[in-house]
Coordinates of C-alpha atoms in Angstrom, one line a residue:
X198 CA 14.1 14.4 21.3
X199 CA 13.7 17.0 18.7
X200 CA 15.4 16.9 15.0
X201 CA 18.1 20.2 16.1
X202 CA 18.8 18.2 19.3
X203 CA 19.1 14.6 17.4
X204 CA 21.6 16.6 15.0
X205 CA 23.6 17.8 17.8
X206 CA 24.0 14.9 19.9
X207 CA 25.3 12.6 16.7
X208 CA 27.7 15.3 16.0
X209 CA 29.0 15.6 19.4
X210 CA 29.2 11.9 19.0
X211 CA 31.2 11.8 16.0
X212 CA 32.9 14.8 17.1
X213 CA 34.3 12.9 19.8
X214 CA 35.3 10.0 18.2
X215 CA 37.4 12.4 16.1
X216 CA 38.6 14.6 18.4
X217 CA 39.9 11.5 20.5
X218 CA 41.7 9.9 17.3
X219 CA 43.2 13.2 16.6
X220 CA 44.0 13.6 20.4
X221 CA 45.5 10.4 20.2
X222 CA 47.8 11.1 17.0
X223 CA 48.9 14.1 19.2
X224 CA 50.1 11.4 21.9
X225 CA 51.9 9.1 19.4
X226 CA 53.8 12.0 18.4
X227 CA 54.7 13.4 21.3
X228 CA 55.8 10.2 22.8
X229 CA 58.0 9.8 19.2
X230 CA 59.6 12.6 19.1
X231 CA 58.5 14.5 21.9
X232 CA 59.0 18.5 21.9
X233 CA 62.1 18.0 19.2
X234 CA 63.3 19.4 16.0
X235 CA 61.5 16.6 13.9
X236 CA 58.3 17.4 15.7
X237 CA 58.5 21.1 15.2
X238 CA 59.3 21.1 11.5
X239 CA 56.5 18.6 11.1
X240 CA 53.8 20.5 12.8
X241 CA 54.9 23.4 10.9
X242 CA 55.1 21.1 7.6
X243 CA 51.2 20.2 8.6
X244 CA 50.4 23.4 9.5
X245 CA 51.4 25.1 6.1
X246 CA 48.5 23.3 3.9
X247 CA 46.2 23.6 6.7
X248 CA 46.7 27.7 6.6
X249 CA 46.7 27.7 2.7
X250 CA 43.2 25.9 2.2
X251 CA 41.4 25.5 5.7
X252 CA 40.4 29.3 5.4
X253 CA 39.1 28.9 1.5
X254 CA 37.7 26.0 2.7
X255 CA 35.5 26.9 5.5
X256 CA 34.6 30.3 4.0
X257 CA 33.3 28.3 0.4
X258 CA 31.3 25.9 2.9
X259 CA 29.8 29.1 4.5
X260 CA 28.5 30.3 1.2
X261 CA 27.9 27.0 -1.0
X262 CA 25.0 26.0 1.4
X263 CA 22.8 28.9 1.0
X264 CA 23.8 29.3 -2.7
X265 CA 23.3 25.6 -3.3
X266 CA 19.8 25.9 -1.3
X267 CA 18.8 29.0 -3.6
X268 CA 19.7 27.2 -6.6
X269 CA 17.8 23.9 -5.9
X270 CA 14.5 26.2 -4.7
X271 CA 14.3 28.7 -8.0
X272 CA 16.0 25.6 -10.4
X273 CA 15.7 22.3 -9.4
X274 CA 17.9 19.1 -8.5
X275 CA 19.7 18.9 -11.8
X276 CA 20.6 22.8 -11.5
X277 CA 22.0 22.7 -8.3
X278 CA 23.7 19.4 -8.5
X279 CA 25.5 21.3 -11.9
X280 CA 26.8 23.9 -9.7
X281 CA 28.1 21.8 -7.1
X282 CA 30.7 20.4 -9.9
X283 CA 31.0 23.4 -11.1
X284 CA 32.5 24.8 -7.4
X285 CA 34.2 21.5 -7.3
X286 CA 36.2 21.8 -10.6
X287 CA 36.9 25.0 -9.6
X288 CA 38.0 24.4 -6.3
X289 CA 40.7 21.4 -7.9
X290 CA 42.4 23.8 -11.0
X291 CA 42.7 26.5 -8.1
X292 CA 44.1 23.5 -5.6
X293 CA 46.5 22.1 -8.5
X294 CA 47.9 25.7 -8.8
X295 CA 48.8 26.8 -5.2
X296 CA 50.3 23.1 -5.0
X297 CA 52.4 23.8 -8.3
X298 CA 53.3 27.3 -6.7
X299 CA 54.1 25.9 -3.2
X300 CA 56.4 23.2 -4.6
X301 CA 58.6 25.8 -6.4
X302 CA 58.9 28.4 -3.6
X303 CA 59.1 25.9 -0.2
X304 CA 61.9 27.3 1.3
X305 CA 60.9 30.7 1.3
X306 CA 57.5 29.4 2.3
X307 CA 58.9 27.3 5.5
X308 CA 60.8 30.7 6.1
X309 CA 57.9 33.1 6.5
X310 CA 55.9 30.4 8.6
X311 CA 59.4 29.6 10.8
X312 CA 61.6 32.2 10.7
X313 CA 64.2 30.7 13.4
X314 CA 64.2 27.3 11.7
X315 CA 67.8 26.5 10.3
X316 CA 70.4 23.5 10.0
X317 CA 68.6 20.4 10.1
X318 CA 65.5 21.4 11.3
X319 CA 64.8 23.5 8.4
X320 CA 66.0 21.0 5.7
X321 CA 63.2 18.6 7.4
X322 CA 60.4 21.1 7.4
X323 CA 61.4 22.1 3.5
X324 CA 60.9 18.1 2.7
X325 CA 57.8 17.6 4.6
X326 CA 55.9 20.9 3.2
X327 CA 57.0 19.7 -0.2
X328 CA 55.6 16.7 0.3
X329 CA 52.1 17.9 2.2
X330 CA 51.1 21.0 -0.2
X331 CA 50.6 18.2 -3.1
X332 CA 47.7 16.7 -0.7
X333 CA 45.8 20.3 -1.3
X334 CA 43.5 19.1 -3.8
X335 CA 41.9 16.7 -1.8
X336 CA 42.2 19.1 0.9
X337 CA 39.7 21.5 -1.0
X338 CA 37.9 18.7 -2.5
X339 CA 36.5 17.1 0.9
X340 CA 35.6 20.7 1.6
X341 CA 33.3 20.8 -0.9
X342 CA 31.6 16.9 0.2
X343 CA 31.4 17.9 3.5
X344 CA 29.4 21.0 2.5
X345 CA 26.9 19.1 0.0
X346 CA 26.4 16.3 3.2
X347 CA 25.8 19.3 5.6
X348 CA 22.9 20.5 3.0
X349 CA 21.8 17.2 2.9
X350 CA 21.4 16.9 6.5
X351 CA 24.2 14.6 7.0
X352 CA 26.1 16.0 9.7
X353 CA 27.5 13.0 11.0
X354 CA 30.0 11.5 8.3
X355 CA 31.7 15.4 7.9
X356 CA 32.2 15.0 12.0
X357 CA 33.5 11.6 11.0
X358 CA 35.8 13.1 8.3
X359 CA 39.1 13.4 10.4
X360 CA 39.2 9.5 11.4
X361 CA 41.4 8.2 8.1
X362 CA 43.3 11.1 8.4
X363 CA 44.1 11.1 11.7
X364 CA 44.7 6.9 11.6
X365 CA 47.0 6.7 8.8
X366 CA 49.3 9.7 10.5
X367 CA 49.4 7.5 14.0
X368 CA 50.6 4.7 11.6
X369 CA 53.0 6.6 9.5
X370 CA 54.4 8.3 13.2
X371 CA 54.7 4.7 14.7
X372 CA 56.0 3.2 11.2
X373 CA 59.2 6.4 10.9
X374 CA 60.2 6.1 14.2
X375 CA 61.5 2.5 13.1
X376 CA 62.0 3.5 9.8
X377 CA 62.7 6.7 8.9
X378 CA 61.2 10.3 9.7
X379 CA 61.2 11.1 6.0
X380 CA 57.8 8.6 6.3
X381 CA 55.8 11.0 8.5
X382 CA 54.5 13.1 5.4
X383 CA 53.7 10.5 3.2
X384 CA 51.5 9.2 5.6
X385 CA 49.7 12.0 6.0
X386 CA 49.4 13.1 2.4
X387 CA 47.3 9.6 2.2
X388 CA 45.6 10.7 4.8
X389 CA 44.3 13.8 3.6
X390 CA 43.2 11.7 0.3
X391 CA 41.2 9.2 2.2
X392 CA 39.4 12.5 3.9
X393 CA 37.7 12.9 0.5
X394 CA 37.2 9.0 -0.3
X395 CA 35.8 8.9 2.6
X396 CA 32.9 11.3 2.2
X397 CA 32.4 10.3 -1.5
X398 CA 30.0 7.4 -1.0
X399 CA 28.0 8.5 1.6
X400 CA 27.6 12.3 -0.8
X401 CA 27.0 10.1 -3.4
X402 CA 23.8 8.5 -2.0
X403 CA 23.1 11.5 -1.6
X404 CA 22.5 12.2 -5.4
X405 CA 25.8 13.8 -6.0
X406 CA 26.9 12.8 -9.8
X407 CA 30.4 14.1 -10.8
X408 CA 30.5 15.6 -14.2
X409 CA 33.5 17.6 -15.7
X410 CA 32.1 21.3 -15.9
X411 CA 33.4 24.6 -15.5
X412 CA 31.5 27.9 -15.9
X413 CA 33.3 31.0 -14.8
X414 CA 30.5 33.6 -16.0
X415 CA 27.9 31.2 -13.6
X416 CA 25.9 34.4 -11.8
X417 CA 26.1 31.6 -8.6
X418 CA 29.8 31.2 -8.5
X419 CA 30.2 35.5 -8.6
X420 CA 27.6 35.6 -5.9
X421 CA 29.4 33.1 -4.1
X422 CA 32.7 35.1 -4.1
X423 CA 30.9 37.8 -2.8
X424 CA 29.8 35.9 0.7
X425 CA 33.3 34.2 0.3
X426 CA 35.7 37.4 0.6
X427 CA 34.6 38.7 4.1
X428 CA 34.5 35.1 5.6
X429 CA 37.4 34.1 3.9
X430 CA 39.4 37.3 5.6
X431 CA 37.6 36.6 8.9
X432 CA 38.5 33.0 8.8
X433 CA 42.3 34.1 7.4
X434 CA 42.6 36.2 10.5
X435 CA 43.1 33.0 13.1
X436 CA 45.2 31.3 10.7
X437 CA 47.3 34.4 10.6
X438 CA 47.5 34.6 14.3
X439 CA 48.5 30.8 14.4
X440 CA 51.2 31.8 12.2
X441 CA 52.4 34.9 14.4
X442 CA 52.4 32.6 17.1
X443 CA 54.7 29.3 15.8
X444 CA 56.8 32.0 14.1
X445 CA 57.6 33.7 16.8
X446 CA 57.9 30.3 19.2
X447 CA 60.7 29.6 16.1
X448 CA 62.5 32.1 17.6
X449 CA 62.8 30.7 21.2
X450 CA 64.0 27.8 22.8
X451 CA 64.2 24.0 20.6
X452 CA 60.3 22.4 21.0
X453 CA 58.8 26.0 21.9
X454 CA 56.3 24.8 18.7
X455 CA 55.7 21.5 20.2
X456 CA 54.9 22.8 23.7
X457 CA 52.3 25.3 22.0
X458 CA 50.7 23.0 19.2
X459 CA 49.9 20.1 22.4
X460 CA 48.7 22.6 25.0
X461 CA 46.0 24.4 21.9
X462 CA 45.6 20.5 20.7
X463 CA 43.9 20.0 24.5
X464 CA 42.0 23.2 24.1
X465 CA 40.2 22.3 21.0
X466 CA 39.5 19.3 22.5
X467 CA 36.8 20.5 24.4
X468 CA 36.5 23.0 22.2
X469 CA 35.6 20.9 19.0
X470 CA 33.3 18.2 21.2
X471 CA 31.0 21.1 22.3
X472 CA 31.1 24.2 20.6
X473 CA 31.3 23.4 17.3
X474 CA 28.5 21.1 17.8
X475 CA 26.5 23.6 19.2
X476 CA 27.3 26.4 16.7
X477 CA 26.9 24.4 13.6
X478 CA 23.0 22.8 14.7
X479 CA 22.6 26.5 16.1
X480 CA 23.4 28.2 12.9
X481 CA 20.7 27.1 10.7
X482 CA 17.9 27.4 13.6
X483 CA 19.4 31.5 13.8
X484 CA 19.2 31.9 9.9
X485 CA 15.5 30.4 9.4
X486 CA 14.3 32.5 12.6
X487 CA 16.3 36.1 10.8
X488 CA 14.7 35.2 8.0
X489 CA 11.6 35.2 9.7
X490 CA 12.1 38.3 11.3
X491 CA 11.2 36.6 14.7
X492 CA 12.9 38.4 17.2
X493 CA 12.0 37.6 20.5
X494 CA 12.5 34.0 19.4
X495 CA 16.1 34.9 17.8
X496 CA 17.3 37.0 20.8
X497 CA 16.1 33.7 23.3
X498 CA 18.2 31.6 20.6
X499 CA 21.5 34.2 21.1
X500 CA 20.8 34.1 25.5
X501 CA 20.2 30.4 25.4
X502 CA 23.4 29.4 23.2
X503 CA 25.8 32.2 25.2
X504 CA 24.9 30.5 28.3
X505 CA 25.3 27.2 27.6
X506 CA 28.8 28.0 26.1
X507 CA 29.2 29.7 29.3
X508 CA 28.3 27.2 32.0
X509 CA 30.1 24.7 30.0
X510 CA 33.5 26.2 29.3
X511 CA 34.4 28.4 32.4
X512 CA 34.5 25.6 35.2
X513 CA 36.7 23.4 32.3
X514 CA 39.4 26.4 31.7
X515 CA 39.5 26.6 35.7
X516 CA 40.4 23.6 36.1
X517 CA 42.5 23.0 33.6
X518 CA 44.6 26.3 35.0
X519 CA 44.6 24.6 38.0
X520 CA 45.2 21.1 37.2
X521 CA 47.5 22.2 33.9
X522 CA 50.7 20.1 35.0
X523 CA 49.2 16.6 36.3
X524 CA 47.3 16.8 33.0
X525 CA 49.8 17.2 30.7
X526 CA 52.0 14.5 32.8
X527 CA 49.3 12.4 32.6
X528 CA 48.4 12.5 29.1
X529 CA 51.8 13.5 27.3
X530 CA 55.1 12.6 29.4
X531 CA 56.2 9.3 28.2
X532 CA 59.2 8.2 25.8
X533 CA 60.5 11.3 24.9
X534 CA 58.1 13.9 26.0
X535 CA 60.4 14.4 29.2
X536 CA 59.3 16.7 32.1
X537 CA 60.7 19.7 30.3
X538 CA 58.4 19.5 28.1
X539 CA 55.6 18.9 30.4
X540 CA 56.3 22.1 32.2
X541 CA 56.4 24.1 29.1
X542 CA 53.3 22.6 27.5
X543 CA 51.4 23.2 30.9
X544 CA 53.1 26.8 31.4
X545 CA 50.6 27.0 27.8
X546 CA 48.3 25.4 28.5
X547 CA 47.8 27.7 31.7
X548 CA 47.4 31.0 29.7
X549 CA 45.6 29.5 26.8
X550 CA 42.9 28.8 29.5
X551 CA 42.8 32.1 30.3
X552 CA 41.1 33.0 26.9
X553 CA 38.9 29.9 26.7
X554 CA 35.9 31.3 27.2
X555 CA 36.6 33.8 24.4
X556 CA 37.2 31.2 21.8
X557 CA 34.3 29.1 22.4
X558 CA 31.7 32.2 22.7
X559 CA 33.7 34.3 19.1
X560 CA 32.3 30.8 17.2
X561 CA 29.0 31.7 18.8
X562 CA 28.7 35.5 18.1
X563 CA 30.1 34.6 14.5
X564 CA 27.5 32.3 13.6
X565 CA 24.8 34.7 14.9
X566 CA 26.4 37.7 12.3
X567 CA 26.4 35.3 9.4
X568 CA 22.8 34.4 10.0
X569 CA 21.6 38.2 10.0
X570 CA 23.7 37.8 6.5
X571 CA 26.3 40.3 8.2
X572 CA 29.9 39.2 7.1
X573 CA 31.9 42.3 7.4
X574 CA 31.2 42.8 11.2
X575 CA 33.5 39.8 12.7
X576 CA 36.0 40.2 10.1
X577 CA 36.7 43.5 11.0
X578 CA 36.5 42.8 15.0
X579 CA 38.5 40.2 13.4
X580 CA 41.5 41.9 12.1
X581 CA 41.4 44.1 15.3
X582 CA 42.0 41.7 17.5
X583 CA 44.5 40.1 15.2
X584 CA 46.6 43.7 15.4
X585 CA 46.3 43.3 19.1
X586 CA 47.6 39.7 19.4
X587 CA 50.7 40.6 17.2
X588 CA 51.2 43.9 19.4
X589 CA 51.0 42.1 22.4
X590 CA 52.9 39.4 21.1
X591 CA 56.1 41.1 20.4
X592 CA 55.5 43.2 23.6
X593 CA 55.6 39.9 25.9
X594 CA 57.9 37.8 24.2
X595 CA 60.5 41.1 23.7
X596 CA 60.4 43.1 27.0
X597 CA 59.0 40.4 29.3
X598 CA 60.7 37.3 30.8
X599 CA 57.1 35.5 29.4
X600 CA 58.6 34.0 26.2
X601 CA 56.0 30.8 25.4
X602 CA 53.7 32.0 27.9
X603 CA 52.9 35.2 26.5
X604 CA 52.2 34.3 22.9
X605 CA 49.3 32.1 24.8
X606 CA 48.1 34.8 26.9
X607 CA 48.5 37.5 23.5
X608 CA 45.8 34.9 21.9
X609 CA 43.9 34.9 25.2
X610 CA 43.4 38.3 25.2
X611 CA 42.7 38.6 21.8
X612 CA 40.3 36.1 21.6
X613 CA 38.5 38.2 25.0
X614 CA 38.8 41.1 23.4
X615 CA 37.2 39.6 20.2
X616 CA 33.8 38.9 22.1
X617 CA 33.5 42.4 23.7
X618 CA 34.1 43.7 20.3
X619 CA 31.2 41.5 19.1
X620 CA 28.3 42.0 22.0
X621 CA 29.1 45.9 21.4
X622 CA 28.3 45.5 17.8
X623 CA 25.4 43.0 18.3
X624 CA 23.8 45.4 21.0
X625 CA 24.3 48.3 18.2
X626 CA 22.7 46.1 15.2
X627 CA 19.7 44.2 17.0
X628 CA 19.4 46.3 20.4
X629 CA 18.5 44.9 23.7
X630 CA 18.9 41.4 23.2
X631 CA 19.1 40.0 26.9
X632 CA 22.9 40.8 27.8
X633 CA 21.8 40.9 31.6
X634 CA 20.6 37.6 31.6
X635 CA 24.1 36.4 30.2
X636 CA 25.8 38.8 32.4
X637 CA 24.1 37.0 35.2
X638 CA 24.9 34.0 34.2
X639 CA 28.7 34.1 33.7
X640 CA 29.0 35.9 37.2
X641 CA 27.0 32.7 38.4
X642 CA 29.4 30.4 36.7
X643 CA 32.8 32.8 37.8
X644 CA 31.5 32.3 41.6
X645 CA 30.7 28.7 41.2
X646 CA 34.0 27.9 39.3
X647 CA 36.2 29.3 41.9
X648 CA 34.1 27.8 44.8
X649 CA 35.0 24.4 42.3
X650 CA 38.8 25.4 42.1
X651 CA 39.2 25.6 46.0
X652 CA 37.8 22.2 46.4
X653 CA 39.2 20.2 43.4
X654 CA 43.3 21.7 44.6
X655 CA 42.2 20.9 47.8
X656 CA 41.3 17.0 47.0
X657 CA 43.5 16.5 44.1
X658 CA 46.8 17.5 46.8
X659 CA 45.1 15.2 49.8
X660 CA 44.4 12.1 47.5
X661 CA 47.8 12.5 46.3
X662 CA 49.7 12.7 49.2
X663 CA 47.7 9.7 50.0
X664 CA 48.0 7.5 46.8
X665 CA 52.0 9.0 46.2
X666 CA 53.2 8.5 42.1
X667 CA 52.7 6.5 39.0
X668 CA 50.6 6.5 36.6
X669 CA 47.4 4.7 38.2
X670 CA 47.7 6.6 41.1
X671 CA 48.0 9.8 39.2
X672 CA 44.8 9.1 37.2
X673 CA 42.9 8.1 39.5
X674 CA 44.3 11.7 41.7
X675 CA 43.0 13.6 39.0
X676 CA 39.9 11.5 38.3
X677 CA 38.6 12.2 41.9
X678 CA 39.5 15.4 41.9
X679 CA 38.0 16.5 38.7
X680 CA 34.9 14.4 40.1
X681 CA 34.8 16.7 43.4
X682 CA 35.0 19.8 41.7
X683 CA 32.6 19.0 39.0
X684 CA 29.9 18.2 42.0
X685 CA 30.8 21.6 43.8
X686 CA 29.9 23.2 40.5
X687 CA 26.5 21.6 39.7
X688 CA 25.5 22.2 43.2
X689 CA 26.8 25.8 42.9
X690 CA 25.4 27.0 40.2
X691 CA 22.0 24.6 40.6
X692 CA 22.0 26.5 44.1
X693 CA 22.8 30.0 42.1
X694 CA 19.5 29.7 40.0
X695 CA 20.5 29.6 36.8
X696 CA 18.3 29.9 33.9
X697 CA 19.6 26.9 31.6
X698 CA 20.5 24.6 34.2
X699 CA 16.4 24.4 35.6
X700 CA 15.2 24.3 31.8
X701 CA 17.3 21.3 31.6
X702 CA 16.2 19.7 34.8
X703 CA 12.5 20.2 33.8
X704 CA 13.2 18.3 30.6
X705 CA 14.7 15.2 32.8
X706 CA 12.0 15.5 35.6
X707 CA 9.5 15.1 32.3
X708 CA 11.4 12.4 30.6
X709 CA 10.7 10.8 34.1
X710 CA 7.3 10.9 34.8
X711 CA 6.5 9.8 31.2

């Protein structure tokens, strides 16, 4: 197995080991307090820290690498490990001061990100943001370790990053229940501590060396804020559409938040487990190739990721259209996630799906941007398709009987409208880069997904006529189902010819014989 491949397969592994742990804080909450006041004002309490830093954060990580690589080329070890502090020192005064700022001004800040919240509710989410935004510096911190592991070629502890976190707020959920919900941020504010404390060691072996220095003149750290602002905006524009979304959902029925948080919580499921770990061994195999100017090599890199994205998410959002309301059941409706809630977390769910494909493949196209060192072009297809999801947001929710469901098919069709936006520019910048070979492909996938859906409805309502209710019997409905369509699919698209699928089944049939 090759180094890339190595790389991608321990990140998907430690991708899923996190993605399951956060999946599973999802359940505990949701079988705590279900689609409720308390939840809302939390996920909106989590949510507020998350938008504040997670943009400054993946934006500095997109830039540090390269800088950090240029620094240790033209200036050694000791040079670049004196700018990594620097950016860290930075990142902790800047940190210190939005959490001074956001402890001052909560209530207007809870306001702007929940505009419906009043009473109670809002009281709770005012408490909880307080307590959260002080957690920002080791927000920004673990930002910058999980960057210096990534140059390091440790891509497995930063995939690892989210298990304290994600433990100690299953704990502090189970622990307020009994207690008191005031304990749900304190747990978490731990949590986001231990995702630093976490990465320290292991960056430490590593060579890092902390050492209190700040240089604001540093040629690096201007350059770096150059690279940072478009990414940063780019990045800014999905938080902002996140916002849009749960401020609006404020706005309509109690748990509207809930219902939208769990059904995008299943979609970056699958969404973190496989494109993520594609796009982040893909992205440095892109960047050497640009730099290279190999081109026939770079546009097979572009075809080759595309259509793997492809054949992997189209049959998933299918089926989980399809099978949107035993999942849900299955994974979220106990204590008091009641079958109200179900229905309105599948009814998401449903038209989140719809736009699946476009969220998987706008990582994809981003990545391929950055490495032609081309920042501006996804933030402003970006901010366009931002416009349009607010647009079409108000439109649904205001002269529509869609409510929750159209704020997830606005995203959906932002997100789709993002990747058009994106192959047009591509096609302008590069040329002919072999968009008839992914063309081909996703029709190949389209036909063999719905050949999948007509089979896995058909055996998913025999078996449970057949098995009848509870929970066994529905998992082991769904199991088969899922089974059968998967099978259909294979065979479909294995019968369909495509391109990927027999490169992959050479590579087995030689594994084989040797």
């Amino acid at each position: 197995m090759s180094k890339v491949a190595k790389a991608a397969v321990g990140l998907m592994a430690a991708t899923l080991i996190a993605k399951m742990l956060g999946f599973g804080r999802e359940l505990a909450l949701a079988s705590a307090y279900g689609a409720s006041g308390t939840s809302d004002a939390f996920l909106v309490a989590m949510n507020i820290p998350a938008v504040i830093f997670t943009a400054i954060g993946t934006s500095l990580g997109t830039a540090f690498i390269p800088l950090y690589c240029d620094v240790n080329s033209t200036q050694g070890e000791k040079a670049s490990l004196k700018f990594t502090n620097n950016v860290f020192n930075i990142v902790i005064l800047i940190c210190i001061a939005l959490s001074v700022i956001g402890a001052i001004f909560t209530e207007p800040i809870v306001k702007l990100f929940a505009v419906g919240f009043e009473g109670e509710t809002l009281a709770q989410a005012v408490y909880f943001t307080r307590v959260l935004i002080l957690g920002l510096a080791f927000l920004g911190i673990s930002y910058i370790m999980m960057a210096f592991l990534q140059v390091k070629e440790n891509f497995i502890i930063p995939g690892l990053m989210p298990v304290p976190y994600n433990l100690l707020i299953i704990i502090s959920i189970l622990v307020s229940v009994k207690i008191n919900p005031n304990l749900l941020p304190w747990g978490t504010l731990f949590g986001l501590s231990l995702q630093f404390v976490f990465q320290l060691p292991f960056a430490m072996k590593k060579g890092y060396k902390y050492k209190p220095y700040i240089n604001l003149r540093d040629e690096h750290i201007k350059k770096m804020l150059w690279l940072v602002a478009p990414v940063l905006i780019g990045v800014a524009v999905n938080q902002i559409n996140t916002i849009v979304d749960r401020t609006i959902a404020s706005t309509l029925v109690e748990g509207s938040i809930s219902a939208l948080n769990y059904a995008t919580k299943l979609n970056q499921f699958v969404m973190g487990m496989f494109i993520v770990s594609i796009s982040s061994v893909v992205y440095p195999m892109l960047s050497k190739l640009s730099s290279e100017n190999n081109k026939e090599k770079f546009n097979k890199s572009i075809v080759t990721s595309v259509n793997t994205v492809t054949l992997l998410v189209i049959p998933i959002s299918v089926g989980a259209i399809i099978l949107a309301n035993p999942i849900v059941k299955l994974l979220f409706q106990r204590g008091e996630f009641d079958a109200r809630a179900t229905q309105m977390t599948a009814i998401a769910l449903i038209f989140y799906s719809i736009g699946m494909i476009g969220f998987g493949l706008r990582d994809i196209l981003g990545k391929v941007f950055y490495s032609l060192q081309d920042t501006k072009t996804p933030m402003i297809n970006g901010i366009i398709a931002m416009i349009l999801n607010i647009v079409l947001n108000v439109m649904f929710v205001r002269y529509t009987n869609m409510q929750l469901a159209g704020l997830a098919f606005a995203t959906s069709i932002s997100a789709l409208v993002t990747i058009i936006l994106l192959f047009i520019s591509l096609r302008k910048k590069i040329g002919a880069f072999g968009g008839k070979s992914i063309v081909s492909a996703m029709v190949k996938s389209i036909i063999s997904a719905g050949l999948m859906a007509i089979v896995t409805s058909f055996v998913y309502n025999t078996v449970a006529n057949l098995l009848g209710t509870g929970f066994i019997k529905e998992a082991i409905t769904l199991v088969v189902a899922v089974g059968a369509g998967a099978i259909v699919y294979g065979i479909s698209i294995l019968v369909l010819k495509v391109d990927e699928v027999n490169v992959i089944l050479e590579k087995v049939k030689s594994r084989i014989k040797k």
